[in-house]
Amino acid sequence: MNRLIFLGLLISSGAFAQQKIAINEAEEAFVKNNLQLLAQQYNISIADADIIQAKIWNLPEASFQANVYNPEDKKIFDVGPSKSFAVQQLFLLGGKRKNEVEFAKSNKELAQLQLKQLLVDLKTKLRETFYSIYFDQKKLVNIDKQLNFLTDLVKAYKVQTAKGNIALKDEVRLQAIVLDLNNEKLQIRNSISSQLQDLHTLTGISGEIAPEVNDDEADTTIRKQTLNSLDEIKQKALENNADYLYVQKAVESSKSYYNWQKSLNIPDVTGGLQWNQSNGIFKNEVNFTVGIPIPLWKQNEGNVQKAKTLIDQSQKNSEFKKLEVESNVTAAYQTWQNNYDAYFNIQQKDLNNLEAVYKGMQDNFRKGNVTLIDFTDFTNSYKETVLKINEMQKQIVISAEELNQLVQTPIFN
């Protein structure tokens, strides 16, 4: 814990040379360096290899036949004129190879959708972390502003307390506010330290970094509103959400798997040529050979039944995922709307009045026009209000990012 606190103090105080990074730069670094994303991309290469493998024909089989032991002359490897040589090739019937290739291709499409969803999830986490750090840093700025005034005030009170001009309880009352602000500051610093570690992991940037957001840009981000109604947003989510598209594609993949397993019940043909030196009707005769299993039973029926069950299962999963996506979109939309309305119900003049009154309280307290109790009560209220406002701004952005994560297509203007 001490190490984490120390790290937070260093980061917030600028003890390290920090690299300022904008959101677009963070996203570029994420796409280029994120190890989890890079590892997931290999699954597509693996799926490509499965497609190649499914297209490969079985190797032809060559056989050679000759005498090993002559019992009459008692000679070993007395080959004589009785040699024969044959080449055979297995020919798959019933579209087995085609069905296997189609199944392999569907698996590649599933891998691509998994990569897309991972990209969306990690990018959402990146943006949420980035903006969360920004708004938490704004909290620190406000706390530091209050601490600068109160710390000087406590120093002055200590002097007056030592002279007997002010009661010790008044000094202690001010010190309690300073202690509370420092504790709040420490918690925010620790949160920023943890989030910075997440940002390092996501972007792959090893040096010290600090999110940089222009205040006007942040205000624009907060004020963004949806372009569509809730019903339209849900429809867009069903059209673009990679998780939902994955379960839909899983239905198609399970059908491809069923077709492949069903085709395996169709007997295959083995055909070839055989050269026989002297054991046939003619010398050096060349024969053709054909072999086919006798279909007395369906040897792959168990796998066919399993594949059929997988289709039913994947269809139910698709129906469930549709309900889940629609429900999550509704909840995310309502959360964003609630956060948005709660913040923008606060009038700008009320925020301006809050700052003006706080400054007036400081000036009047210096002049002795405000009692210590009134000043400390207002200071606590001011601190809580400002931190809540910063938190409300942060939650608007985070809830919008969560909605974007579900819809996966632009819905904010």
Coordinates of C-alpha atoms in Angstrom, one line a residue:
M1 CA 0.0 0.0 0.0
N2 CA 2.9 2.4 0.9
R3 CA 4.5 1.7 -2.5
L4 CA 1.2 2.5 -4.3
I5 CA 0.7 5.7 -2.3
F6 CA 4.2 6.8 -3.1
L7 CA 3.7 6.0 -6.8
G8 CA 0.5 8.0 -6.8
L9 CA 2.3 11.0 -5.1
L10 CA 5.1 10.9 -7.7
I11 CA 2.7 10.7 -10.6
S12 CA 0.4 13.5 -9.4
S13 CA 3.3 15.8 -8.5
G14 CA 5.0 15.4 -11.9
A15 CA 8.1 13.7 -10.5
F16 CA 8.4 11.8 -13.7
A17 CA 8.8 13.3 -17.2
Q18 CA 5.3 12.5 -18.6
Q19 CA 4.4 12.1 -22.2
K20 CA 1.2 13.9 -23.0
I21 CA -1.0 11.7 -25.1
A22 CA -4.3 12.5 -26.8
I23 CA -7.2 10.0 -27.2
N24 CA -6.4 9.4 -30.9
E25 CA -2.8 8.8 -30.1
A26 CA -3.7 6.3 -27.4
E27 CA -6.0 4.5 -29.8
E28 CA -3.2 4.3 -32.5
A29 CA -0.8 2.9 -29.9
F30 CA -3.4 0.4 -28.7
V31 CA -4.1 -1.0 -32.2
K32 CA -0.3 -1.3 -32.8
N33 CA 0.9 -2.6 -29.5
N34 CA -1.8 -4.3 -27.5
L35 CA -0.6 -7.9 -27.0
Q36 CA -4.0 -9.4 -26.2
L37 CA -5.3 -8.0 -29.5
L38 CA -2.2 -9.2 -31.4
A39 CA -2.5 -12.7 -29.9
Q40 CA -6.2 -12.9 -30.9
Q41 CA -5.2 -12.2 -34.5
Y42 CA -3.4 -15.5 -34.7
N43 CA -6.7 -17.3 -34.4
I44 CA -7.5 -16.1 -37.9
S45 CA -4.2 -17.5 -39.2
I46 CA -5.0 -20.8 -37.5
A47 CA -8.5 -20.8 -39.2
D48 CA -6.8 -20.1 -42.6
A49 CA -4.6 -23.1 -41.9
D50 CA -7.6 -25.3 -41.2
I51 CA -9.1 -24.2 -44.5
I52 CA -5.9 -25.2 -46.3
Q53 CA -5.9 -28.5 -44.5
A54 CA -9.5 -29.3 -45.4
K55 CA -8.7 -28.8 -49.1
I56 CA -5.8 -31.3 -49.2
W57 CA -6.4 -34.6 -50.8
N58 CA -5.5 -37.9 -49.2
L59 CA -2.2 -39.2 -50.3
P60 CA -2.2 -42.0 -52.8
E61 CA -1.1 -45.4 -51.5
A62 CA 1.5 -47.5 -53.2
S63 CA 2.1 -51.2 -52.4
F64 CA 4.6 -53.8 -53.6
Q65 CA 4.2 -57.6 -53.3
A66 CA 6.9 -60.2 -53.7
N67 CA 7.9 -63.6 -52.3
V68 CA 9.7 -63.6 -49.0
Y69 CA 10.6 -67.3 -48.7
N70 CA 10.8 -70.1 -51.2
P71 CA 9.8 -73.3 -49.3
E72 CA 10.8 -75.6 -52.2
D73 CA 14.4 -74.3 -52.6
K74 CA 14.5 -73.0 -49.1
K75 CA 15.6 -69.6 -50.2
I76 CA 14.9 -66.2 -48.5
F77 CA 13.8 -63.3 -50.7
D78 CA 13.6 -65.6 -53.7
V79 CA 11.6 -62.9 -55.6
G80 CA 11.4 -64.6 -58.9
P81 CA 8.9 -63.5 -61.6
S82 CA 6.0 -63.1 -59.1
K83 CA 6.2 -59.4 -58.3
S84 CA 3.3 -57.0 -58.3
F85 CA 2.9 -53.3 -57.8
A86 CA -0.2 -51.3 -57.1
V87 CA -1.2 -47.6 -56.6
Q88 CA -4.5 -46.7 -55.1
Q89 CA -6.3 -43.4 -54.4
L90 CA -9.2 -42.7 -52.0
F91 CA -11.9 -40.6 -53.6
L92 CA -14.3 -38.8 -51.2
L93 CA -17.9 -38.9 -52.2
G94 CA -21.0 -37.0 -51.0
G95 CA -19.3 -33.6 -50.9
K96 CA -17.2 -34.5 -47.9
R97 CA -14.3 -32.3 -48.8
K98 CA -16.5 -29.4 -49.8
N99 CA -18.5 -29.6 -46.6
E100 CA -15.4 -29.7 -44.5
V101 CA -14.0 -26.7 -46.3
E102 CA -17.3 -24.8 -45.7
F103 CA -17.1 -25.7 -42.0
A104 CA -13.5 -24.5 -41.8
K105 CA -14.5 -21.2 -43.5
S106 CA -17.3 -20.6 -41.1
N107 CA -14.8 -21.1 -38.2
K108 CA -12.7 -18.4 -39.7
E109 CA -15.6 -16.0 -39.8
L110 CA -16.3 -16.8 -36.1
A111 CA -12.6 -16.0 -35.4
Q112 CA -12.9 -12.7 -37.2
L113 CA -16.0 -11.8 -35.1
Q114 CA -14.2 -12.7 -31.9
L115 CA -11.4 -10.4 -32.9
K116 CA -13.8 -7.6 -33.7
Q117 CA -15.6 -8.0 -30.3
L118 CA -12.3 -8.1 -28.5
L119 CA -11.2 -4.9 -30.3
V120 CA -14.4 -3.2 -29.3
D121 CA -14.2 -4.3 -25.7
L122 CA -10.6 -3.3 -25.3
K123 CA -11.0 0.0 -27.1
T124 CA -14.0 0.8 -24.9
K125 CA -11.9 0.1 -21.8
L126 CA -9.2 2.3 -23.2
R127 CA -11.5 5.2 -23.8
E128 CA -13.2 4.8 -20.4
T129 CA -9.9 4.7 -18.6
F130 CA -8.5 7.6 -20.6
Y131 CA -11.5 9.9 -19.8
S132 CA -11.8 8.6 -16.2
I133 CA -8.2 9.7 -15.6
Y134 CA -8.9 13.1 -17.1
F135 CA -11.9 13.8 -14.9
D136 CA -10.2 12.4 -11.8
Q137 CA -7.3 14.8 -12.5
K138 CA -9.9 17.6 -12.6
K139 CA -11.0 16.5 -9.1
L140 CA -7.4 16.8 -7.9
V141 CA -7.0 20.3 -9.3
N142 CA -10.1 21.4 -7.4
I143 CA -8.9 19.8 -4.2
D144 CA -5.5 21.4 -4.5
K145 CA -7.1 24.8 -5.0
Q146 CA -9.0 24.3 -1.7
L147 CA -5.9 22.9 0.1
N148 CA -3.8 25.9 -0.9
F149 CA -6.2 28.3 0.8
L150 CA -6.9 26.1 3.9
T151 CA -3.2 25.1 4.5
D152 CA -2.2 28.8 4.6
L153 CA -5.2 29.4 6.9
V154 CA -4.2 26.6 9.3
K155 CA -0.7 28.0 9.5
A156 CA -2.1 31.4 10.4
Y157 CA -4.4 29.8 13.0
K158 CA -1.5 28.0 14.6
V159 CA 0.3 31.2 15.1
Q160 CA -2.8 32.8 16.7
T161 CA -3.5 29.7 18.8
A162 CA 0.0 29.8 20.2
K163 CA -0.6 33.5 21.1
G164 CA -3.8 32.6 22.8
N165 CA -5.9 34.7 20.4
I166 CA -7.9 31.7 19.0
A167 CA -9.2 28.6 20.7
L168 CA -7.5 25.3 19.9
K169 CA -10.8 23.8 18.9
D170 CA -11.0 26.2 15.9
E171 CA -7.6 25.2 14.7
V172 CA -8.5 21.5 15.1
R173 CA -11.7 22.1 13.1
L174 CA -9.8 23.5 10.2
Q175 CA -7.2 20.8 10.4
A176 CA -9.9 18.2 10.2
I177 CA -11.1 19.7 6.9
V178 CA -7.5 19.7 5.6
L179 CA -7.1 16.0 6.7
D180 CA -10.3 15.1 4.9
L181 CA -9.2 16.8 1.7
N182 CA -5.8 15.1 1.8
N183 CA -7.5 11.7 2.3
E184 CA -9.8 12.4 -0.6
K185 CA -6.8 13.4 -2.7
L186 CA -4.9 10.3 -1.7
Q187 CA -7.8 8.0 -2.8
I188 CA -8.1 9.8 -6.2
R189 CA -4.3 9.6 -6.7
N190 CA -4.4 5.9 -6.0
S191 CA -7.3 5.4 -8.4
I192 CA -5.4 7.4 -11.1
S193 CA -2.2 5.2 -10.5
S194 CA -4.2 2.0 -11.0
Q195 CA -5.9 3.4 -14.1
L196 CA -2.6 4.5 -15.5
Q197 CA -1.3 1.0 -15.2
D198 CA -4.3 -0.2 -17.2
L199 CA -3.6 2.5 -19.8
H200 CA 0.0 1.2 -20.1
T201 CA -1.2 -2.3 -20.6
L202 CA -3.7 -1.3 -23.2
T203 CA -1.5 1.0 -25.2
G204 CA 1.8 -0.9 -24.8
I205 CA 3.6 2.4 -24.0
S206 CA 6.3 1.8 -21.5
G207 CA 7.1 5.4 -20.6
E208 CA 5.2 7.6 -18.2
I209 CA 2.0 9.0 -20.0
A210 CA -0.7 11.5 -19.1
P211 CA -4.0 11.8 -20.9
E212 CA -4.4 15.2 -22.5
V213 CA -7.9 16.5 -23.2
N214 CA -8.8 20.0 -24.2
D215 CA -11.5 21.4 -22.0
D216 CA -13.6 22.4 -25.0
E217 CA -13.1 18.9 -26.5
A218 CA -14.2 17.4 -23.2
D219 CA -17.3 19.7 -23.1
T220 CA -18.2 18.7 -26.6
T221 CA -17.9 15.0 -25.7
I222 CA -20.1 15.5 -22.7
R223 CA -22.8 17.3 -24.7
K224 CA -23.0 14.7 -27.5
Q225 CA -26.5 13.3 -28.0
T226 CA -27.9 10.2 -29.7
L227 CA -28.9 10.5 -33.4
N228 CA -31.6 7.9 -33.1
S229 CA -34.5 6.7 -30.9
L230 CA -34.1 3.8 -28.6
D231 CA -35.8 1.4 -31.0
E232 CA -33.5 2.5 -33.8
I233 CA -30.4 2.1 -31.6
K234 CA -31.5 -1.5 -30.6
Q235 CA -31.9 -2.3 -34.3
K236 CA -28.4 -1.0 -35.1
A237 CA -27.0 -3.1 -32.3
L238 CA -28.6 -6.2 -33.7
E239 CA -27.0 -5.3 -37.1
N240 CA -23.6 -4.5 -35.8
N241 CA -22.9 -6.1 -32.4
A242 CA -20.2 -8.7 -32.9
D243 CA -21.3 -10.8 -30.0
Y244 CA -24.7 -11.2 -31.5
L245 CA -23.4 -11.7 -35.0
Y246 CA -21.1 -14.4 -33.6
V247 CA -24.0 -16.5 -32.2
Q248 CA -25.9 -16.0 -35.5
K249 CA -22.8 -17.2 -37.4
A250 CA -22.5 -20.1 -34.9
V251 CA -25.9 -21.3 -36.1
E252 CA -24.6 -21.3 -39.7
S253 CA -21.4 -23.0 -38.6
S254 CA -23.3 -25.7 -36.8
K255 CA -25.3 -26.4 -39.9
S256 CA -22.1 -26.6 -41.9
Y257 CA -20.8 -29.1 -39.3
Y258 CA -24.0 -31.1 -39.6
N259 CA -23.8 -31.3 -43.4
W260 CA -20.2 -32.4 -43.1
Q261 CA -20.9 -35.1 -40.5
K262 CA -23.9 -36.3 -42.5
S263 CA -21.8 -36.7 -45.7
L264 CA -19.4 -38.9 -43.8
N265 CA -22.0 -41.6 -43.8
I266 CA -21.7 -41.9 -47.6
P267 CA -19.2 -44.6 -48.6
D268 CA -16.1 -43.5 -50.4
V269 CA -14.4 -45.2 -53.3
T270 CA -10.9 -46.4 -53.5
G271 CA -9.6 -46.7 -57.1
G272 CA -6.2 -47.7 -58.5
L273 CA -4.0 -49.6 -60.9
Q274 CA -2.1 -52.8 -60.3
W275 CA 0.8 -54.3 -62.3
N276 CA 1.2 -58.1 -61.9
Q277 CA 4.3 -59.7 -63.4
S278 CA 3.2 -63.3 -63.8
N279 CA 0.5 -64.2 -61.2
G280 CA -2.4 -63.1 -63.4
I281 CA -4.0 -64.5 -66.5
F282 CA -1.4 -62.6 -68.6
K283 CA 2.2 -61.8 -68.0
N284 CA 2.8 -58.2 -67.1
E285 CA -0.8 -57.5 -66.9
V286 CA -2.2 -54.2 -65.7
N287 CA -5.4 -54.3 -63.7
F288 CA -7.6 -51.6 -62.3
T289 CA -9.0 -51.9 -58.8
V290 CA -12.1 -50.5 -57.2
G291 CA -13.1 -50.7 -53.5
I292 CA -16.1 -49.4 -51.6
P293 CA -17.2 -50.1 -48.0
I294 CA -20.5 -52.1 -47.7
P295 CA -23.0 -49.6 -46.1
L296 CA -24.5 -52.1 -43.7
W297 CA -25.0 -49.4 -41.1
K298 CA -24.3 -45.6 -40.7
Q299 CA -21.0 -45.5 -39.0
N300 CA -21.1 -41.8 -38.3
E301 CA -24.7 -41.6 -37.0
G302 CA -23.7 -40.5 -33.5
N303 CA -21.8 -37.5 -34.7
V304 CA -24.7 -36.6 -37.0
Q305 CA -27.1 -36.6 -34.0
K306 CA -24.6 -34.5 -32.0
A307 CA -24.4 -32.0 -34.9
K308 CA -28.1 -31.8 -35.1
T309 CA -28.3 -31.1 -31.4
L310 CA -25.6 -28.4 -31.8
I311 CA -27.9 -26.6 -34.3
D312 CA -30.8 -26.5 -31.9
Q313 CA -28.5 -25.3 -29.1
S314 CA -26.9 -22.6 -31.2
Q315 CA -30.4 -21.4 -32.3
K316 CA -31.5 -21.0 -28.7
N317 CA -28.2 -19.2 -27.9
S318 CA -29.0 -16.8 -30.7
E319 CA -32.5 -16.1 -29.4
F320 CA -31.1 -15.5 -25.9
K321 CA -28.3 -13.2 -27.2
K322 CA -30.9 -11.1 -29.1
L323 CA -32.9 -10.6 -25.9
E324 CA -29.7 -9.9 -24.0
V325 CA -28.4 -7.3 -26.4
E326 CA -31.8 -5.5 -26.6
S327 CA -32.0 -5.5 -22.8
N328 CA -28.4 -4.3 -22.4
V329 CA -28.9 -1.6 -24.9
T330 CA -32.1 -0.4 -23.2
A331 CA -30.3 -0.3 -19.8
A332 CA -27.2 1.4 -21.2
Y333 CA -29.3 4.0 -23.0
Q334 CA -31.4 4.7 -19.9
T335 CA -28.2 5.0 -17.8
W336 CA -26.7 7.5 -20.3
Q337 CA -30.0 9.4 -20.5
N338 CA -30.2 9.6 -16.7
N339 CA -26.6 10.8 -16.3
Y340 CA -27.1 13.3 -19.1
D341 CA -30.3 14.7 -17.8
A342 CA -29.0 14.9 -14.2
Y343 CA -26.0 16.9 -15.2
F344 CA -27.7 19.3 -17.7
N345 CA -30.5 20.0 -15.3
I346 CA -27.9 22.0 -13.4
Q347 CA -28.0 25.5 -14.8
Q348 CA -24.6 27.0 -15.7
K349 CA -25.5 30.1 -13.7
D350 CA -25.9 27.8 -10.6
L351 CA -22.3 26.5 -11.2
N352 CA -21.1 30.1 -11.6
N353 CA -22.9 31.1 -8.4
L354 CA -21.3 28.2 -6.6
E355 CA -17.8 29.4 -7.5
A356 CA -18.7 33.0 -6.8
V357 CA -20.2 32.2 -3.4
Y358 CA -17.1 30.1 -2.5
K359 CA -14.8 32.9 -3.4
G360 CA -17.1 35.3 -1.4
M361 CA -17.0 33.0 1.6
Q362 CA -13.2 33.0 1.6
D363 CA -13.0 36.8 1.4
N364 CA -15.6 37.3 4.0
F365 CA -14.0 34.8 6.4
R366 CA -10.7 36.6 6.1
K367 CA -12.5 39.8 7.0
G368 CA -14.3 38.2 9.9
N369 CA -17.8 38.5 8.4
V370 CA -18.4 34.8 8.4
T371 CA -18.1 32.5 11.4
L372 CA -15.8 29.5 11.4
I373 CA -18.7 27.1 11.6
D374 CA -20.4 28.6 8.6
F375 CA -17.2 28.6 6.6
T376 CA -16.3 25.0 7.4
D377 CA -19.8 23.8 6.7
F378 CA -19.9 25.6 3.4
T379 CA -16.4 24.3 2.5
N380 CA -17.4 20.7 3.0
S381 CA -20.6 21.3 1.0
Y382 CA -18.5 23.0 -1.8
K383 CA -16.0 20.1 -1.9
E384 CA -18.7 17.4 -2.1
T385 CA -20.7 19.4 -4.8
V386 CA -17.7 20.0 -7.0
L387 CA -16.5 16.4 -6.8
K388 CA -20.0 15.2 -7.6
I389 CA -20.2 17.5 -10.7
N390 CA -16.8 16.1 -11.9
E391 CA -18.1 12.5 -11.3
M392 CA -21.4 13.3 -13.2
Q393 CA -19.4 14.5 -16.2
K394 CA -17.3 11.4 -16.1
Q395 CA -20.3 9.1 -15.9
I396 CA -21.9 10.7 -18.9
V397 CA -18.8 9.9 -21.0
I398 CA -18.4 6.4 -19.6
S399 CA -22.1 5.5 -20.1
A400 CA -21.9 6.8 -23.7
E401 CA -18.9 4.6 -24.3
E402 CA -20.7 1.6 -22.9
L403 CA -23.6 2.3 -25.2
N404 CA -21.2 2.6 -28.1
Q405 CA -19.7 -0.8 -27.1
L406 CA -23.1 -2.4 -27.5
V407 CA -24.2 -0.7 -30.7
Q408 CA -20.7 -0.7 -32.4
T409 CA -21.7 1.9 -35.0
P410 CA -21.8 5.7 -34.6
I411 CA -24.9 6.9 -32.8
F412 CA -23.8 10.2 -31.2
N413 CA -23.6 13.5 -33.1

